[in-house]
mmCIF file of N, CA and C in Angstrom:
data_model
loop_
_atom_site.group_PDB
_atom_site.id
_atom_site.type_symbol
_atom_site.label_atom_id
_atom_site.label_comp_id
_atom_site.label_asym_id
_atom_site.label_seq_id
_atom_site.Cartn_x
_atom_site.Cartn_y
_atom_site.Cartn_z
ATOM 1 N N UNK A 1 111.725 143.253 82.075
ATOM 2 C CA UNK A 1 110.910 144.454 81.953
ATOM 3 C C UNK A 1 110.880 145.148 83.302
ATOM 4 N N UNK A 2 110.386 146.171 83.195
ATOM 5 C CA UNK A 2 110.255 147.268 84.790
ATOM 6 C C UNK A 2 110.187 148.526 84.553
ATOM 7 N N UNK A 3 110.153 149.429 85.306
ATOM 8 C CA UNK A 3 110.280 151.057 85.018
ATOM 9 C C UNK A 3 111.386 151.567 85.231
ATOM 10 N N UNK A 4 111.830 151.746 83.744
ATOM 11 C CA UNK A 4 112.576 152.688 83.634
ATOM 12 C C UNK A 4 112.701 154.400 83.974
ATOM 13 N N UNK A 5 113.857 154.608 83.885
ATOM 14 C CA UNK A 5 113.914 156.307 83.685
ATOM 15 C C UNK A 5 115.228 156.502 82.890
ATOM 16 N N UNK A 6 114.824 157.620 82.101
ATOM 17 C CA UNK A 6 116.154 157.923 81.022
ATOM 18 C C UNK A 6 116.589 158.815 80.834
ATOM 19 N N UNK A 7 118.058 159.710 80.940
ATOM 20 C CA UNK A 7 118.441 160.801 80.947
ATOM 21 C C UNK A 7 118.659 160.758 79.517
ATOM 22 N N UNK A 8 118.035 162.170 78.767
ATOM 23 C CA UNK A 8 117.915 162.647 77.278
ATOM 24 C C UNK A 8 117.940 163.718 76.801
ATOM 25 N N UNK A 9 118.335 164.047 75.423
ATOM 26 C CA UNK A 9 118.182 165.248 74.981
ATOM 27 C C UNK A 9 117.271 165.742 74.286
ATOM 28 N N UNK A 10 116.740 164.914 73.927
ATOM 29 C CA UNK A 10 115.461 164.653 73.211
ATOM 30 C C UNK A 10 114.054 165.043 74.160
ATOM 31 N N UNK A 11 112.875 165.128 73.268
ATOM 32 C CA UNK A 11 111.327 164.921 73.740
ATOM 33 C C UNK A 11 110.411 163.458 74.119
ATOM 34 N N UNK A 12 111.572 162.377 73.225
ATOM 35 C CA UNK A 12 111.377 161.290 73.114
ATOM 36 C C UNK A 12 112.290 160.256 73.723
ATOM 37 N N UNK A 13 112.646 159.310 74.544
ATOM 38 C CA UNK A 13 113.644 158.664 75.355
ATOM 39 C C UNK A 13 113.974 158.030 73.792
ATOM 40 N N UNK A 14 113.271 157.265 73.068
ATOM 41 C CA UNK A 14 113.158 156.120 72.036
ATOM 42 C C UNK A 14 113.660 157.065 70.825
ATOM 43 N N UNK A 15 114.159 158.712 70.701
ATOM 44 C CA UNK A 15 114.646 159.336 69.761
ATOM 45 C C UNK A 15 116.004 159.879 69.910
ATOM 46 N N UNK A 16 116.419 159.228 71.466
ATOM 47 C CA UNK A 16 117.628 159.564 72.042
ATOM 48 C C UNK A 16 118.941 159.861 71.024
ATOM 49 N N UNK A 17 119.206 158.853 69.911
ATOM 50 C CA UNK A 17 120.542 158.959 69.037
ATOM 51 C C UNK A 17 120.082 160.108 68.065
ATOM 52 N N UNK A 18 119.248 160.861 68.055
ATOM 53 C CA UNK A 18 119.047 162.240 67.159
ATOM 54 C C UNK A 18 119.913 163.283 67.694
ATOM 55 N N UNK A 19 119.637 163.647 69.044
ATOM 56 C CA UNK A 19 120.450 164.141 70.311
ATOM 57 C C UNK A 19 121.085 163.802 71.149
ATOM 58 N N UNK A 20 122.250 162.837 70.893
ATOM 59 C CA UNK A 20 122.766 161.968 71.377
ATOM 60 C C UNK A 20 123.741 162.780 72.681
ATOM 61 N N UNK A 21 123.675 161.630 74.412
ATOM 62 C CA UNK A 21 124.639 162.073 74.914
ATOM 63 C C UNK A 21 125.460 161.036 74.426
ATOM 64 N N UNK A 22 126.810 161.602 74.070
ATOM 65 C CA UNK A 22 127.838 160.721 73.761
ATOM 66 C C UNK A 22 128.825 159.865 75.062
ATOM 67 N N UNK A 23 129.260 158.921 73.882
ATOM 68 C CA UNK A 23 129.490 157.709 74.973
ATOM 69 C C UNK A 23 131.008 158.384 75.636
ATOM 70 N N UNK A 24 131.559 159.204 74.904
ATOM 71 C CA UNK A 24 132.593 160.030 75.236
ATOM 72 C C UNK A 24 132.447 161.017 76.494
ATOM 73 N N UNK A 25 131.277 161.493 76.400
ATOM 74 C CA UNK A 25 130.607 162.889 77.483
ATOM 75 C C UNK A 25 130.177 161.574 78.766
ATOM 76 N N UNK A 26 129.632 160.853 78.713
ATOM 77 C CA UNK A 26 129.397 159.955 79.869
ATOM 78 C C UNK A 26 130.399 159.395 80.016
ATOM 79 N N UNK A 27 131.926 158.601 79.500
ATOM 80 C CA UNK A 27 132.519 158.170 80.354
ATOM 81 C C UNK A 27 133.252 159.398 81.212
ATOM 82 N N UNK A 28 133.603 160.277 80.897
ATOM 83 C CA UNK A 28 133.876 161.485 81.300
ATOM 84 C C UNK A 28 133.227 161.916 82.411
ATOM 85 N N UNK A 29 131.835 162.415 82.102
ATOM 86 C CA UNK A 29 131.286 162.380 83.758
ATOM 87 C C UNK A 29 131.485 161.480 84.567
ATOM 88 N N UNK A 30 131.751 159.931 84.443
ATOM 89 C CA UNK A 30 132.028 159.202 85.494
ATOM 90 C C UNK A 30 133.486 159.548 85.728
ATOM 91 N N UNK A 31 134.185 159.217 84.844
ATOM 92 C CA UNK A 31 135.373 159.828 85.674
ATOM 93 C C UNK A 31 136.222 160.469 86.562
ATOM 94 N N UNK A 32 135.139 161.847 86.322
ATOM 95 C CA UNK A 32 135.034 163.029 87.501
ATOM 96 C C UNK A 32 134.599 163.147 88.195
ATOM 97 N N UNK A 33 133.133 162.027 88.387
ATOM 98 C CA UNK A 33 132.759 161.897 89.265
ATOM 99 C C UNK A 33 132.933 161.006 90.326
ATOM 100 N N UNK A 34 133.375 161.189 91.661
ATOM 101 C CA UNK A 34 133.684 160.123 91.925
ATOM 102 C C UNK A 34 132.787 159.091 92.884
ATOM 103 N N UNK A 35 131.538 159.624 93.419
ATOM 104 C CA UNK A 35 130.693 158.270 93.224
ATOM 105 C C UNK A 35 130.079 157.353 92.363
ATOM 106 N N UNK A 36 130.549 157.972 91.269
ATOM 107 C CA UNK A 36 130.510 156.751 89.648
ATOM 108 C C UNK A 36 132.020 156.083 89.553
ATOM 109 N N UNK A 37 131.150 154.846 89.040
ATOM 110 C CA UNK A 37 132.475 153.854 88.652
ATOM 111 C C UNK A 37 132.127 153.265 87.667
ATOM 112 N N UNK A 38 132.544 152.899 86.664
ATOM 113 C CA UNK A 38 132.542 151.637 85.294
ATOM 114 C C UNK A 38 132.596 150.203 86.005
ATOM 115 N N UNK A 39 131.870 149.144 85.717
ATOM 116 C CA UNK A 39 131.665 148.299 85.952
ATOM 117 C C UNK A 39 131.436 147.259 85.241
ATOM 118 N N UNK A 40 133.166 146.788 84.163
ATOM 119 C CA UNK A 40 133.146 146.236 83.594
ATOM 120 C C UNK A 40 132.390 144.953 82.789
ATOM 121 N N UNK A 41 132.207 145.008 83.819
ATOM 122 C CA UNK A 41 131.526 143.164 84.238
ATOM 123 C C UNK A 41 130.460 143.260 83.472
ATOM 124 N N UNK A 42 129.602 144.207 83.127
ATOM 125 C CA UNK A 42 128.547 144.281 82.190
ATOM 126 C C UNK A 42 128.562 145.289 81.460
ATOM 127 N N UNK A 43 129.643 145.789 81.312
ATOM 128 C CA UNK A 43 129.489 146.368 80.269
ATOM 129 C C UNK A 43 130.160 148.098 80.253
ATOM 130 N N UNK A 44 131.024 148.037 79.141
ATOM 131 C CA UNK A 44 131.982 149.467 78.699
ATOM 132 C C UNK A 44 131.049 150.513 79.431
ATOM 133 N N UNK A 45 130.285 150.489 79.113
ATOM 134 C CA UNK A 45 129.049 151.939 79.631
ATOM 135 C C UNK A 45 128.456 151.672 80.913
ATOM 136 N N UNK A 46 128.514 150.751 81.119
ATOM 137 C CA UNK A 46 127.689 150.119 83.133
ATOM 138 C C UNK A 46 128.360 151.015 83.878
ATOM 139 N N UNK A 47 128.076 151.953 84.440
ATOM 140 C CA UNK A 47 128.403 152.798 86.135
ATOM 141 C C UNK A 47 127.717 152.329 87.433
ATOM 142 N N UNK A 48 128.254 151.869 88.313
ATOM 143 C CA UNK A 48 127.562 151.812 89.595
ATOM 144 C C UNK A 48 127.917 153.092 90.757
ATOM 145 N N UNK A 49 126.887 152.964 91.042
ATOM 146 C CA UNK A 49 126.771 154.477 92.135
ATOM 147 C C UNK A 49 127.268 153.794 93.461
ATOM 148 N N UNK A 50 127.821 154.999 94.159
ATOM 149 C CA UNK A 50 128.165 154.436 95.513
ATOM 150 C C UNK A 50 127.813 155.497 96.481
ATOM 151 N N UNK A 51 126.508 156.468 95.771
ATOM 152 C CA UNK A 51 125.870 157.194 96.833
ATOM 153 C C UNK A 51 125.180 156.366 97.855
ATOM 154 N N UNK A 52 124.424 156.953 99.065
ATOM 155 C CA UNK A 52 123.559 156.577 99.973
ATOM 156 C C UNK A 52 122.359 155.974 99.087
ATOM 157 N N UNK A 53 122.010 154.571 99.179
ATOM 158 C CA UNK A 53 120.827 154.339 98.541
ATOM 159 C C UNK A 53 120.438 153.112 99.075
ATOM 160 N N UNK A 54 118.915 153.324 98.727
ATOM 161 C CA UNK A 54 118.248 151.946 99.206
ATOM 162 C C UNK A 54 118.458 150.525 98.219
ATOM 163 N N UNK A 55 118.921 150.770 97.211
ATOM 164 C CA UNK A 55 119.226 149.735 96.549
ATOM 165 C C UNK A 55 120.286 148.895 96.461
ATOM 166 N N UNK A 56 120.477 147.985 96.155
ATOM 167 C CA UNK A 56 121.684 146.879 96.772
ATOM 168 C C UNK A 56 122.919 147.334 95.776
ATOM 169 N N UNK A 57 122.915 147.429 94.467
ATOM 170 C CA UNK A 57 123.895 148.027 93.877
ATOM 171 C C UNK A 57 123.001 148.749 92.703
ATOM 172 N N UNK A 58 122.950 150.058 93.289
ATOM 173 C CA UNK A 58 122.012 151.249 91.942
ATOM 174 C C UNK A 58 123.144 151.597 90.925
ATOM 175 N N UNK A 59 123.209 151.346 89.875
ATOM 176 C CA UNK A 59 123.546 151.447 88.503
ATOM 177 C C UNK A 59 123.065 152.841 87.570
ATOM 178 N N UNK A 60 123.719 152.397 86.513
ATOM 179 C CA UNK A 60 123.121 153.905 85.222
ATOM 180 C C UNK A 60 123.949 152.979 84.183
ATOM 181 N N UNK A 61 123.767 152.950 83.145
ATOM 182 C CA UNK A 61 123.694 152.146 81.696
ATOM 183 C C UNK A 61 123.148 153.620 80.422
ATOM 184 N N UNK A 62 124.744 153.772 79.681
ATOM 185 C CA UNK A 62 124.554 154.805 78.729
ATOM 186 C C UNK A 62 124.197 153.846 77.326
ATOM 187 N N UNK A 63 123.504 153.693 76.545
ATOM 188 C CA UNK A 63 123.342 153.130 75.394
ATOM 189 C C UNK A 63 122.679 154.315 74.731
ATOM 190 N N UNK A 64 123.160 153.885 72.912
ATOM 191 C CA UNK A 64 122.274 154.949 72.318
ATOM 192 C C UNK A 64 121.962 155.971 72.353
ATOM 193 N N UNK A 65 122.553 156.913 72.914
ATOM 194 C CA UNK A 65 122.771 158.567 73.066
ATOM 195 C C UNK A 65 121.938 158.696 74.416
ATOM 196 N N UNK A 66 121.586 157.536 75.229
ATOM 197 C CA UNK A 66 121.310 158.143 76.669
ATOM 198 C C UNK A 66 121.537 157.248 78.248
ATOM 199 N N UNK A 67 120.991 157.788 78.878
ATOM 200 C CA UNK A 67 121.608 157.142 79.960
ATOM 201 C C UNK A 67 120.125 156.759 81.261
ATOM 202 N N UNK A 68 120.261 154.946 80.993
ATOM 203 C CA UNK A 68 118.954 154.527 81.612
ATOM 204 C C UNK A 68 119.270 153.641 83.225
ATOM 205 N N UNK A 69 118.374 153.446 83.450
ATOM 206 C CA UNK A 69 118.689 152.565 84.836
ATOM 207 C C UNK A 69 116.859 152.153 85.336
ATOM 208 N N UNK A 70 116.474 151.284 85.870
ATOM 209 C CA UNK A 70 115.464 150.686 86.075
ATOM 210 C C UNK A 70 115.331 150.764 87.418
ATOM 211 N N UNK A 71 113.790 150.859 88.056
ATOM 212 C CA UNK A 71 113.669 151.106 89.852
ATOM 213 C C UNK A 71 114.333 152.106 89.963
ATOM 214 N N UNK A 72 114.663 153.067 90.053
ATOM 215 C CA UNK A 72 115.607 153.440 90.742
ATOM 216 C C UNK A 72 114.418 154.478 92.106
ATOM 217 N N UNK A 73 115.180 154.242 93.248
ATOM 218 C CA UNK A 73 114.816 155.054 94.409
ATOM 219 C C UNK A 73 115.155 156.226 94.163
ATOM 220 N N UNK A 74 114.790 157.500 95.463
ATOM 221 C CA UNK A 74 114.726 158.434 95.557
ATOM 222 C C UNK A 74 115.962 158.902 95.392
ATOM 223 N N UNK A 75 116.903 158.440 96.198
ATOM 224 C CA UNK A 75 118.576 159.154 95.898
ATOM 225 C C UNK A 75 118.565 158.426 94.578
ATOM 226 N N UNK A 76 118.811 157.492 93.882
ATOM 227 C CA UNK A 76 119.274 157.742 92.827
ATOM 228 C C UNK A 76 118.565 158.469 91.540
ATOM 229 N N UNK A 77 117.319 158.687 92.025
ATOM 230 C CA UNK A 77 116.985 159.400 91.134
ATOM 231 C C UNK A 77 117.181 160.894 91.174
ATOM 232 N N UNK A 78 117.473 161.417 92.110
ATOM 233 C CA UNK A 78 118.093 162.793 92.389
ATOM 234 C C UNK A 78 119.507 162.536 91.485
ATOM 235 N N UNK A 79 120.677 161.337 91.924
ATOM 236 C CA UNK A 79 121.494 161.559 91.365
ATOM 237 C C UNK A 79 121.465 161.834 89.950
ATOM 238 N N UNK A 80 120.083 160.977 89.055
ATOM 239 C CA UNK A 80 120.206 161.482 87.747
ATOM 240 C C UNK A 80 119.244 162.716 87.447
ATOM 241 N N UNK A 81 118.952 163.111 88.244
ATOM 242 C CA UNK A 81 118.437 165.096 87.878
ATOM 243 C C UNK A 81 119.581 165.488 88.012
ATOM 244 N N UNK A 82 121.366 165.422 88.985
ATOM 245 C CA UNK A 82 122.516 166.444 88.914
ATOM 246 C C UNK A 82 122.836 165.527 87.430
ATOM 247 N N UNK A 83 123.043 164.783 87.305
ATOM 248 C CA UNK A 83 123.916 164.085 85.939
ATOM 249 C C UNK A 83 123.352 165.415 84.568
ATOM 250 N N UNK A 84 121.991 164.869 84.895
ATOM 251 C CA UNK A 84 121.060 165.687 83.721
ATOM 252 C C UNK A 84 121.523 167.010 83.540
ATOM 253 N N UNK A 85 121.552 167.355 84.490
ATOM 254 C CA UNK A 85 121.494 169.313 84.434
ATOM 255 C C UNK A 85 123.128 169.098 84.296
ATOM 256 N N UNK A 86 124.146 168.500 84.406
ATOM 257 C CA UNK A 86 125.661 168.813 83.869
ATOM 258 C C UNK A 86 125.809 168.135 82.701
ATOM 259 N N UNK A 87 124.642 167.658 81.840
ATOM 260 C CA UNK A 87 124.690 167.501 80.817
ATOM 261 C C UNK A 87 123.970 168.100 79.774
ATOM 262 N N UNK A 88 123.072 168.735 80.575
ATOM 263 C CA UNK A 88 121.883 169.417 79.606
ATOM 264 C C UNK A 88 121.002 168.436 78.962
ATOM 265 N N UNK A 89 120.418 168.046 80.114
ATOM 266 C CA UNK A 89 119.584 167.022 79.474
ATOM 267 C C UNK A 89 117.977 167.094 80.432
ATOM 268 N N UNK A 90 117.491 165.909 80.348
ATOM 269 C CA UNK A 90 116.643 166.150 81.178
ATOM 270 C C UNK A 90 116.206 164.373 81.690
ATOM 271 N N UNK A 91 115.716 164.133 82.460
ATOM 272 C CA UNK A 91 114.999 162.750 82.753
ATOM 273 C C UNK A 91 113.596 162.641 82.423
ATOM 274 N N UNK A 92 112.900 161.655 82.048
ATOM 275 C CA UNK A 92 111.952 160.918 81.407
ATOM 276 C C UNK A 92 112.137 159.159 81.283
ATOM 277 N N UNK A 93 110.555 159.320 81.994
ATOM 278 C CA UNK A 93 110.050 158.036 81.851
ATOM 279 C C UNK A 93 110.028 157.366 80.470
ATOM 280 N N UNK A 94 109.629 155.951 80.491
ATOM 281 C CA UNK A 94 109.040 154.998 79.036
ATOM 282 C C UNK A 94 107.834 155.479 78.786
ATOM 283 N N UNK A 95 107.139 156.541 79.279
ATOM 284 C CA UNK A 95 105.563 157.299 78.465
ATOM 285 C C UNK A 95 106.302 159.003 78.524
ATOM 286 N N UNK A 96 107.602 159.387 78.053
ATOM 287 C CA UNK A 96 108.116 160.672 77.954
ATOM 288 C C UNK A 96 107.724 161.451 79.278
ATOM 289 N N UNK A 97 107.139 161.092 79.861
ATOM 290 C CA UNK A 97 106.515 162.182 81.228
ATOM 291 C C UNK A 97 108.208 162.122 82.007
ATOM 292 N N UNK A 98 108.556 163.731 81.584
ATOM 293 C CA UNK A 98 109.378 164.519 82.243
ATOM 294 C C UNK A 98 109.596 164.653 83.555
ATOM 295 N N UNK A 99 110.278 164.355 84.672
ATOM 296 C CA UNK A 99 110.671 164.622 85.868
ATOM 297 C C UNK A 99 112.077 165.866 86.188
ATOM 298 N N UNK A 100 111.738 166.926 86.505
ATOM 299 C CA UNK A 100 112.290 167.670 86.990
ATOM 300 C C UNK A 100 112.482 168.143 88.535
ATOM 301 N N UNK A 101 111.986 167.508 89.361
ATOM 302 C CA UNK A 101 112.093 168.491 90.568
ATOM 303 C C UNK A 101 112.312 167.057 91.668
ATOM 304 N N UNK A 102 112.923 167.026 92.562
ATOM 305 C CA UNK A 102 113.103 166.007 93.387
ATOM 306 C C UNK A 102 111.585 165.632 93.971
ATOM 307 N N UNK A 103 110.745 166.481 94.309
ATOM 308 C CA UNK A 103 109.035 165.786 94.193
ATOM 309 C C UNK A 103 109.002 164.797 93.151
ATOM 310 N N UNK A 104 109.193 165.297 92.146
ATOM 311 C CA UNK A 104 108.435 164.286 90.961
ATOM 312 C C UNK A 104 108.153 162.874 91.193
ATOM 313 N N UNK A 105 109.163 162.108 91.615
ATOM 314 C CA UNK A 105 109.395 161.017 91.617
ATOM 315 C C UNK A 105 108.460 159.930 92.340
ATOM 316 N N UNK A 106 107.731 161.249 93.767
ATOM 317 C CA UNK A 106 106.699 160.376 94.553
ATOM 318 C C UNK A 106 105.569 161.035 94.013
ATOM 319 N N UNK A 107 105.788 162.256 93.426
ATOM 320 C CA UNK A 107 104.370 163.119 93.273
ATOM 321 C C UNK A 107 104.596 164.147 91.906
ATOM 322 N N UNK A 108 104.217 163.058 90.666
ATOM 323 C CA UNK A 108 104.538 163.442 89.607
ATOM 324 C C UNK A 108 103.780 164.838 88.879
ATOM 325 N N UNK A 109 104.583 166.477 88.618
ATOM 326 C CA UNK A 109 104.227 167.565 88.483
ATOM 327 C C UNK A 109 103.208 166.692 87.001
ATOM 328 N N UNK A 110 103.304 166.451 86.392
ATOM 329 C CA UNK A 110 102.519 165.727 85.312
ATOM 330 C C UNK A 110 101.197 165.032 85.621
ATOM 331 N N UNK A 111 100.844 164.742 86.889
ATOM 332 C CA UNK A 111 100.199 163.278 87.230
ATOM 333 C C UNK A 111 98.771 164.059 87.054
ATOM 334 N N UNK A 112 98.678 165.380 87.426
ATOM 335 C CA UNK A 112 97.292 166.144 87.398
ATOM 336 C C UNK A 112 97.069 167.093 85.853
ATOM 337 N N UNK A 113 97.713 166.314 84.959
ATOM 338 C CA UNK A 113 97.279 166.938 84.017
ATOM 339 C C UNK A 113 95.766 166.368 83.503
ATOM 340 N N UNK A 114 95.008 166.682 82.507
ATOM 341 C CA UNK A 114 93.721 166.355 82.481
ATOM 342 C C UNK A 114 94.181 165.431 81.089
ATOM 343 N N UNK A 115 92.621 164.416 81.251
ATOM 344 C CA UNK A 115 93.255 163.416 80.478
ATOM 345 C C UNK A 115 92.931 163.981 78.963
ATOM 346 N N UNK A 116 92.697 165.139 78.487
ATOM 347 C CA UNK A 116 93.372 165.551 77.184
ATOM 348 C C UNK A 116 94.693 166.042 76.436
ATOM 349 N N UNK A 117 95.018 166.208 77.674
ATOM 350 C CA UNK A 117 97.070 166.342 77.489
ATOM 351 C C UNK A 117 97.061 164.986 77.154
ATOM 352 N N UNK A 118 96.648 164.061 77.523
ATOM 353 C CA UNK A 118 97.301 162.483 77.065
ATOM 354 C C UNK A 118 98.058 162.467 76.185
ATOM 355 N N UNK A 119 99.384 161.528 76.322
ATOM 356 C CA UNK A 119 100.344 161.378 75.343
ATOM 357 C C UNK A 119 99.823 160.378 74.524
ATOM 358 N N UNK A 120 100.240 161.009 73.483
ATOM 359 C CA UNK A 120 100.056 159.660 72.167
ATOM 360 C C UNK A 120 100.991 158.191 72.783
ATOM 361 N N UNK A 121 100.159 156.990 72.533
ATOM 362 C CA UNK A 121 101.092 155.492 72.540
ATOM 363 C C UNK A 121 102.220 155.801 72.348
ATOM 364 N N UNK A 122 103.200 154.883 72.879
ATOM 365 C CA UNK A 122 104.446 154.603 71.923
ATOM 366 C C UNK A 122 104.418 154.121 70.873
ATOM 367 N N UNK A 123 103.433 153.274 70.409
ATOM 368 C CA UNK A 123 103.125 152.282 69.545
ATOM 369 C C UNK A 123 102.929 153.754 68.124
ATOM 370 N N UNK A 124 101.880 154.620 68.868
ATOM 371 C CA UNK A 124 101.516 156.025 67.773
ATOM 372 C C UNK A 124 102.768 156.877 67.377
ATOM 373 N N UNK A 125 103.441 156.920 68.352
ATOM 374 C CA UNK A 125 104.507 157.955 68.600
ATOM 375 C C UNK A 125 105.502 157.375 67.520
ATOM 376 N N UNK A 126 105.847 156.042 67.661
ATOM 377 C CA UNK A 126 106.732 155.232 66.554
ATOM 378 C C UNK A 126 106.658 155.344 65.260
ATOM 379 N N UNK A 127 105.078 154.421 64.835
ATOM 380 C CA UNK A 127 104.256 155.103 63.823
ATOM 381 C C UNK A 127 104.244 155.964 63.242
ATOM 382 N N UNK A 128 104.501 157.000 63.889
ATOM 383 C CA UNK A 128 104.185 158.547 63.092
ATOM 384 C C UNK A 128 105.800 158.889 62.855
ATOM 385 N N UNK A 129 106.726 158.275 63.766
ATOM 386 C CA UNK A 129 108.339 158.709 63.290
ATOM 387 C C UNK A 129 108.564 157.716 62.307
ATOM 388 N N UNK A 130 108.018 156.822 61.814
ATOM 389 C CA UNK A 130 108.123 155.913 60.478
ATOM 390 C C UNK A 130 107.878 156.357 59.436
ATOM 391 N N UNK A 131 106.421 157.237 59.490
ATOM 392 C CA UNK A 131 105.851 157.881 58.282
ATOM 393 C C UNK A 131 106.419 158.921 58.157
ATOM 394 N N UNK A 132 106.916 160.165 58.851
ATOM 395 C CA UNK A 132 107.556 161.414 59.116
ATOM 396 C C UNK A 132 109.006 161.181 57.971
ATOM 397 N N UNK A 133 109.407 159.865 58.739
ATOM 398 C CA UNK A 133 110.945 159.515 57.792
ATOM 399 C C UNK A 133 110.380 159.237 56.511
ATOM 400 N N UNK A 134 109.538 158.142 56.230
ATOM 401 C CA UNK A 134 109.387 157.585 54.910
ATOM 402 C C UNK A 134 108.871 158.828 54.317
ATOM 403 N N UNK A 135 107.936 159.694 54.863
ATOM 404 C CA UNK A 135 107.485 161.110 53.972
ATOM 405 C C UNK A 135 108.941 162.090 53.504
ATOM 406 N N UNK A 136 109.817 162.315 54.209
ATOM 407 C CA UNK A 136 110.881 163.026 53.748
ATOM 408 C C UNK A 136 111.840 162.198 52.870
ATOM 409 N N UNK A 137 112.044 161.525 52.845
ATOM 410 C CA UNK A 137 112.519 160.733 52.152
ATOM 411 C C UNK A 137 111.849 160.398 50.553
ATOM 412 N N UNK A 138 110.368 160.604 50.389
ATOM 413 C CA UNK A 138 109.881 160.513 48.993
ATOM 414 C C UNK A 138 109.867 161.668 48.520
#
């Protein structure tokens, strides 16, 4: 377990394969990019970064129409705001709270919202995409 962050097309990280980035469009950006590399060793979709970073080997992991990585520091989290925006996507946490701006990360544009913006649980958020399906479906 840990904190994640997830590049998506979605409103929801956990609704990612609705708006899927494809596993085709990410090996591709690594390709071209060339401080990304595939990193077999764990896996068809594993990229390791070889920007400036405080981390011993900072990673990105595409599963399921998006693209996640755990801890990540300040450079690599910049690196996935450029990934995002050449994909049209955006980054988000495991509670959907959106990061856009290289602040975010120490000083989240979200963090002063009042606690009636509160996001619904994941646990609610799930819930309600269970019933949403099972309702269209009857």
């Amino acid at each position: 377990m840990g904190w994640e962050l997830h590049i998506v097309r979605t409103e929801h990280w956990f609704d990612s394969a609705s708006a899927p980035i494809s596993s085709e469009e990410w090996l591709q950006l690594v390709n071209d990019d060339k401080e990304l590399s595939i990193d077999n060793k764990n896996g068809d979709f594993f990229a390791t970064w070889s920007g400036h970073c405080e981390l011993d080997e900072p990673w990105l992991d595409w599963n399921d129409g998006r693209i996640s990585t755990k801890h990540p520091d300040e450079a690599l989290y910049c690196k996935m705001l450029q990934i995002a925006e050449k994909l049209h996507a955006v980054v988000v946490d495991e509670d959907d709270h959106k990061y856009s701006l290289p602040s975010d990360l120490m000083n989240p544009s979200w963090a002063n919202s009042s606690p009636t913006d509160k996001k619904t649980s994941l646990w609610g958020r799930l819930i309600s995409k269970v019933k949403n399906s099972f309702l269209s479906v009857v």
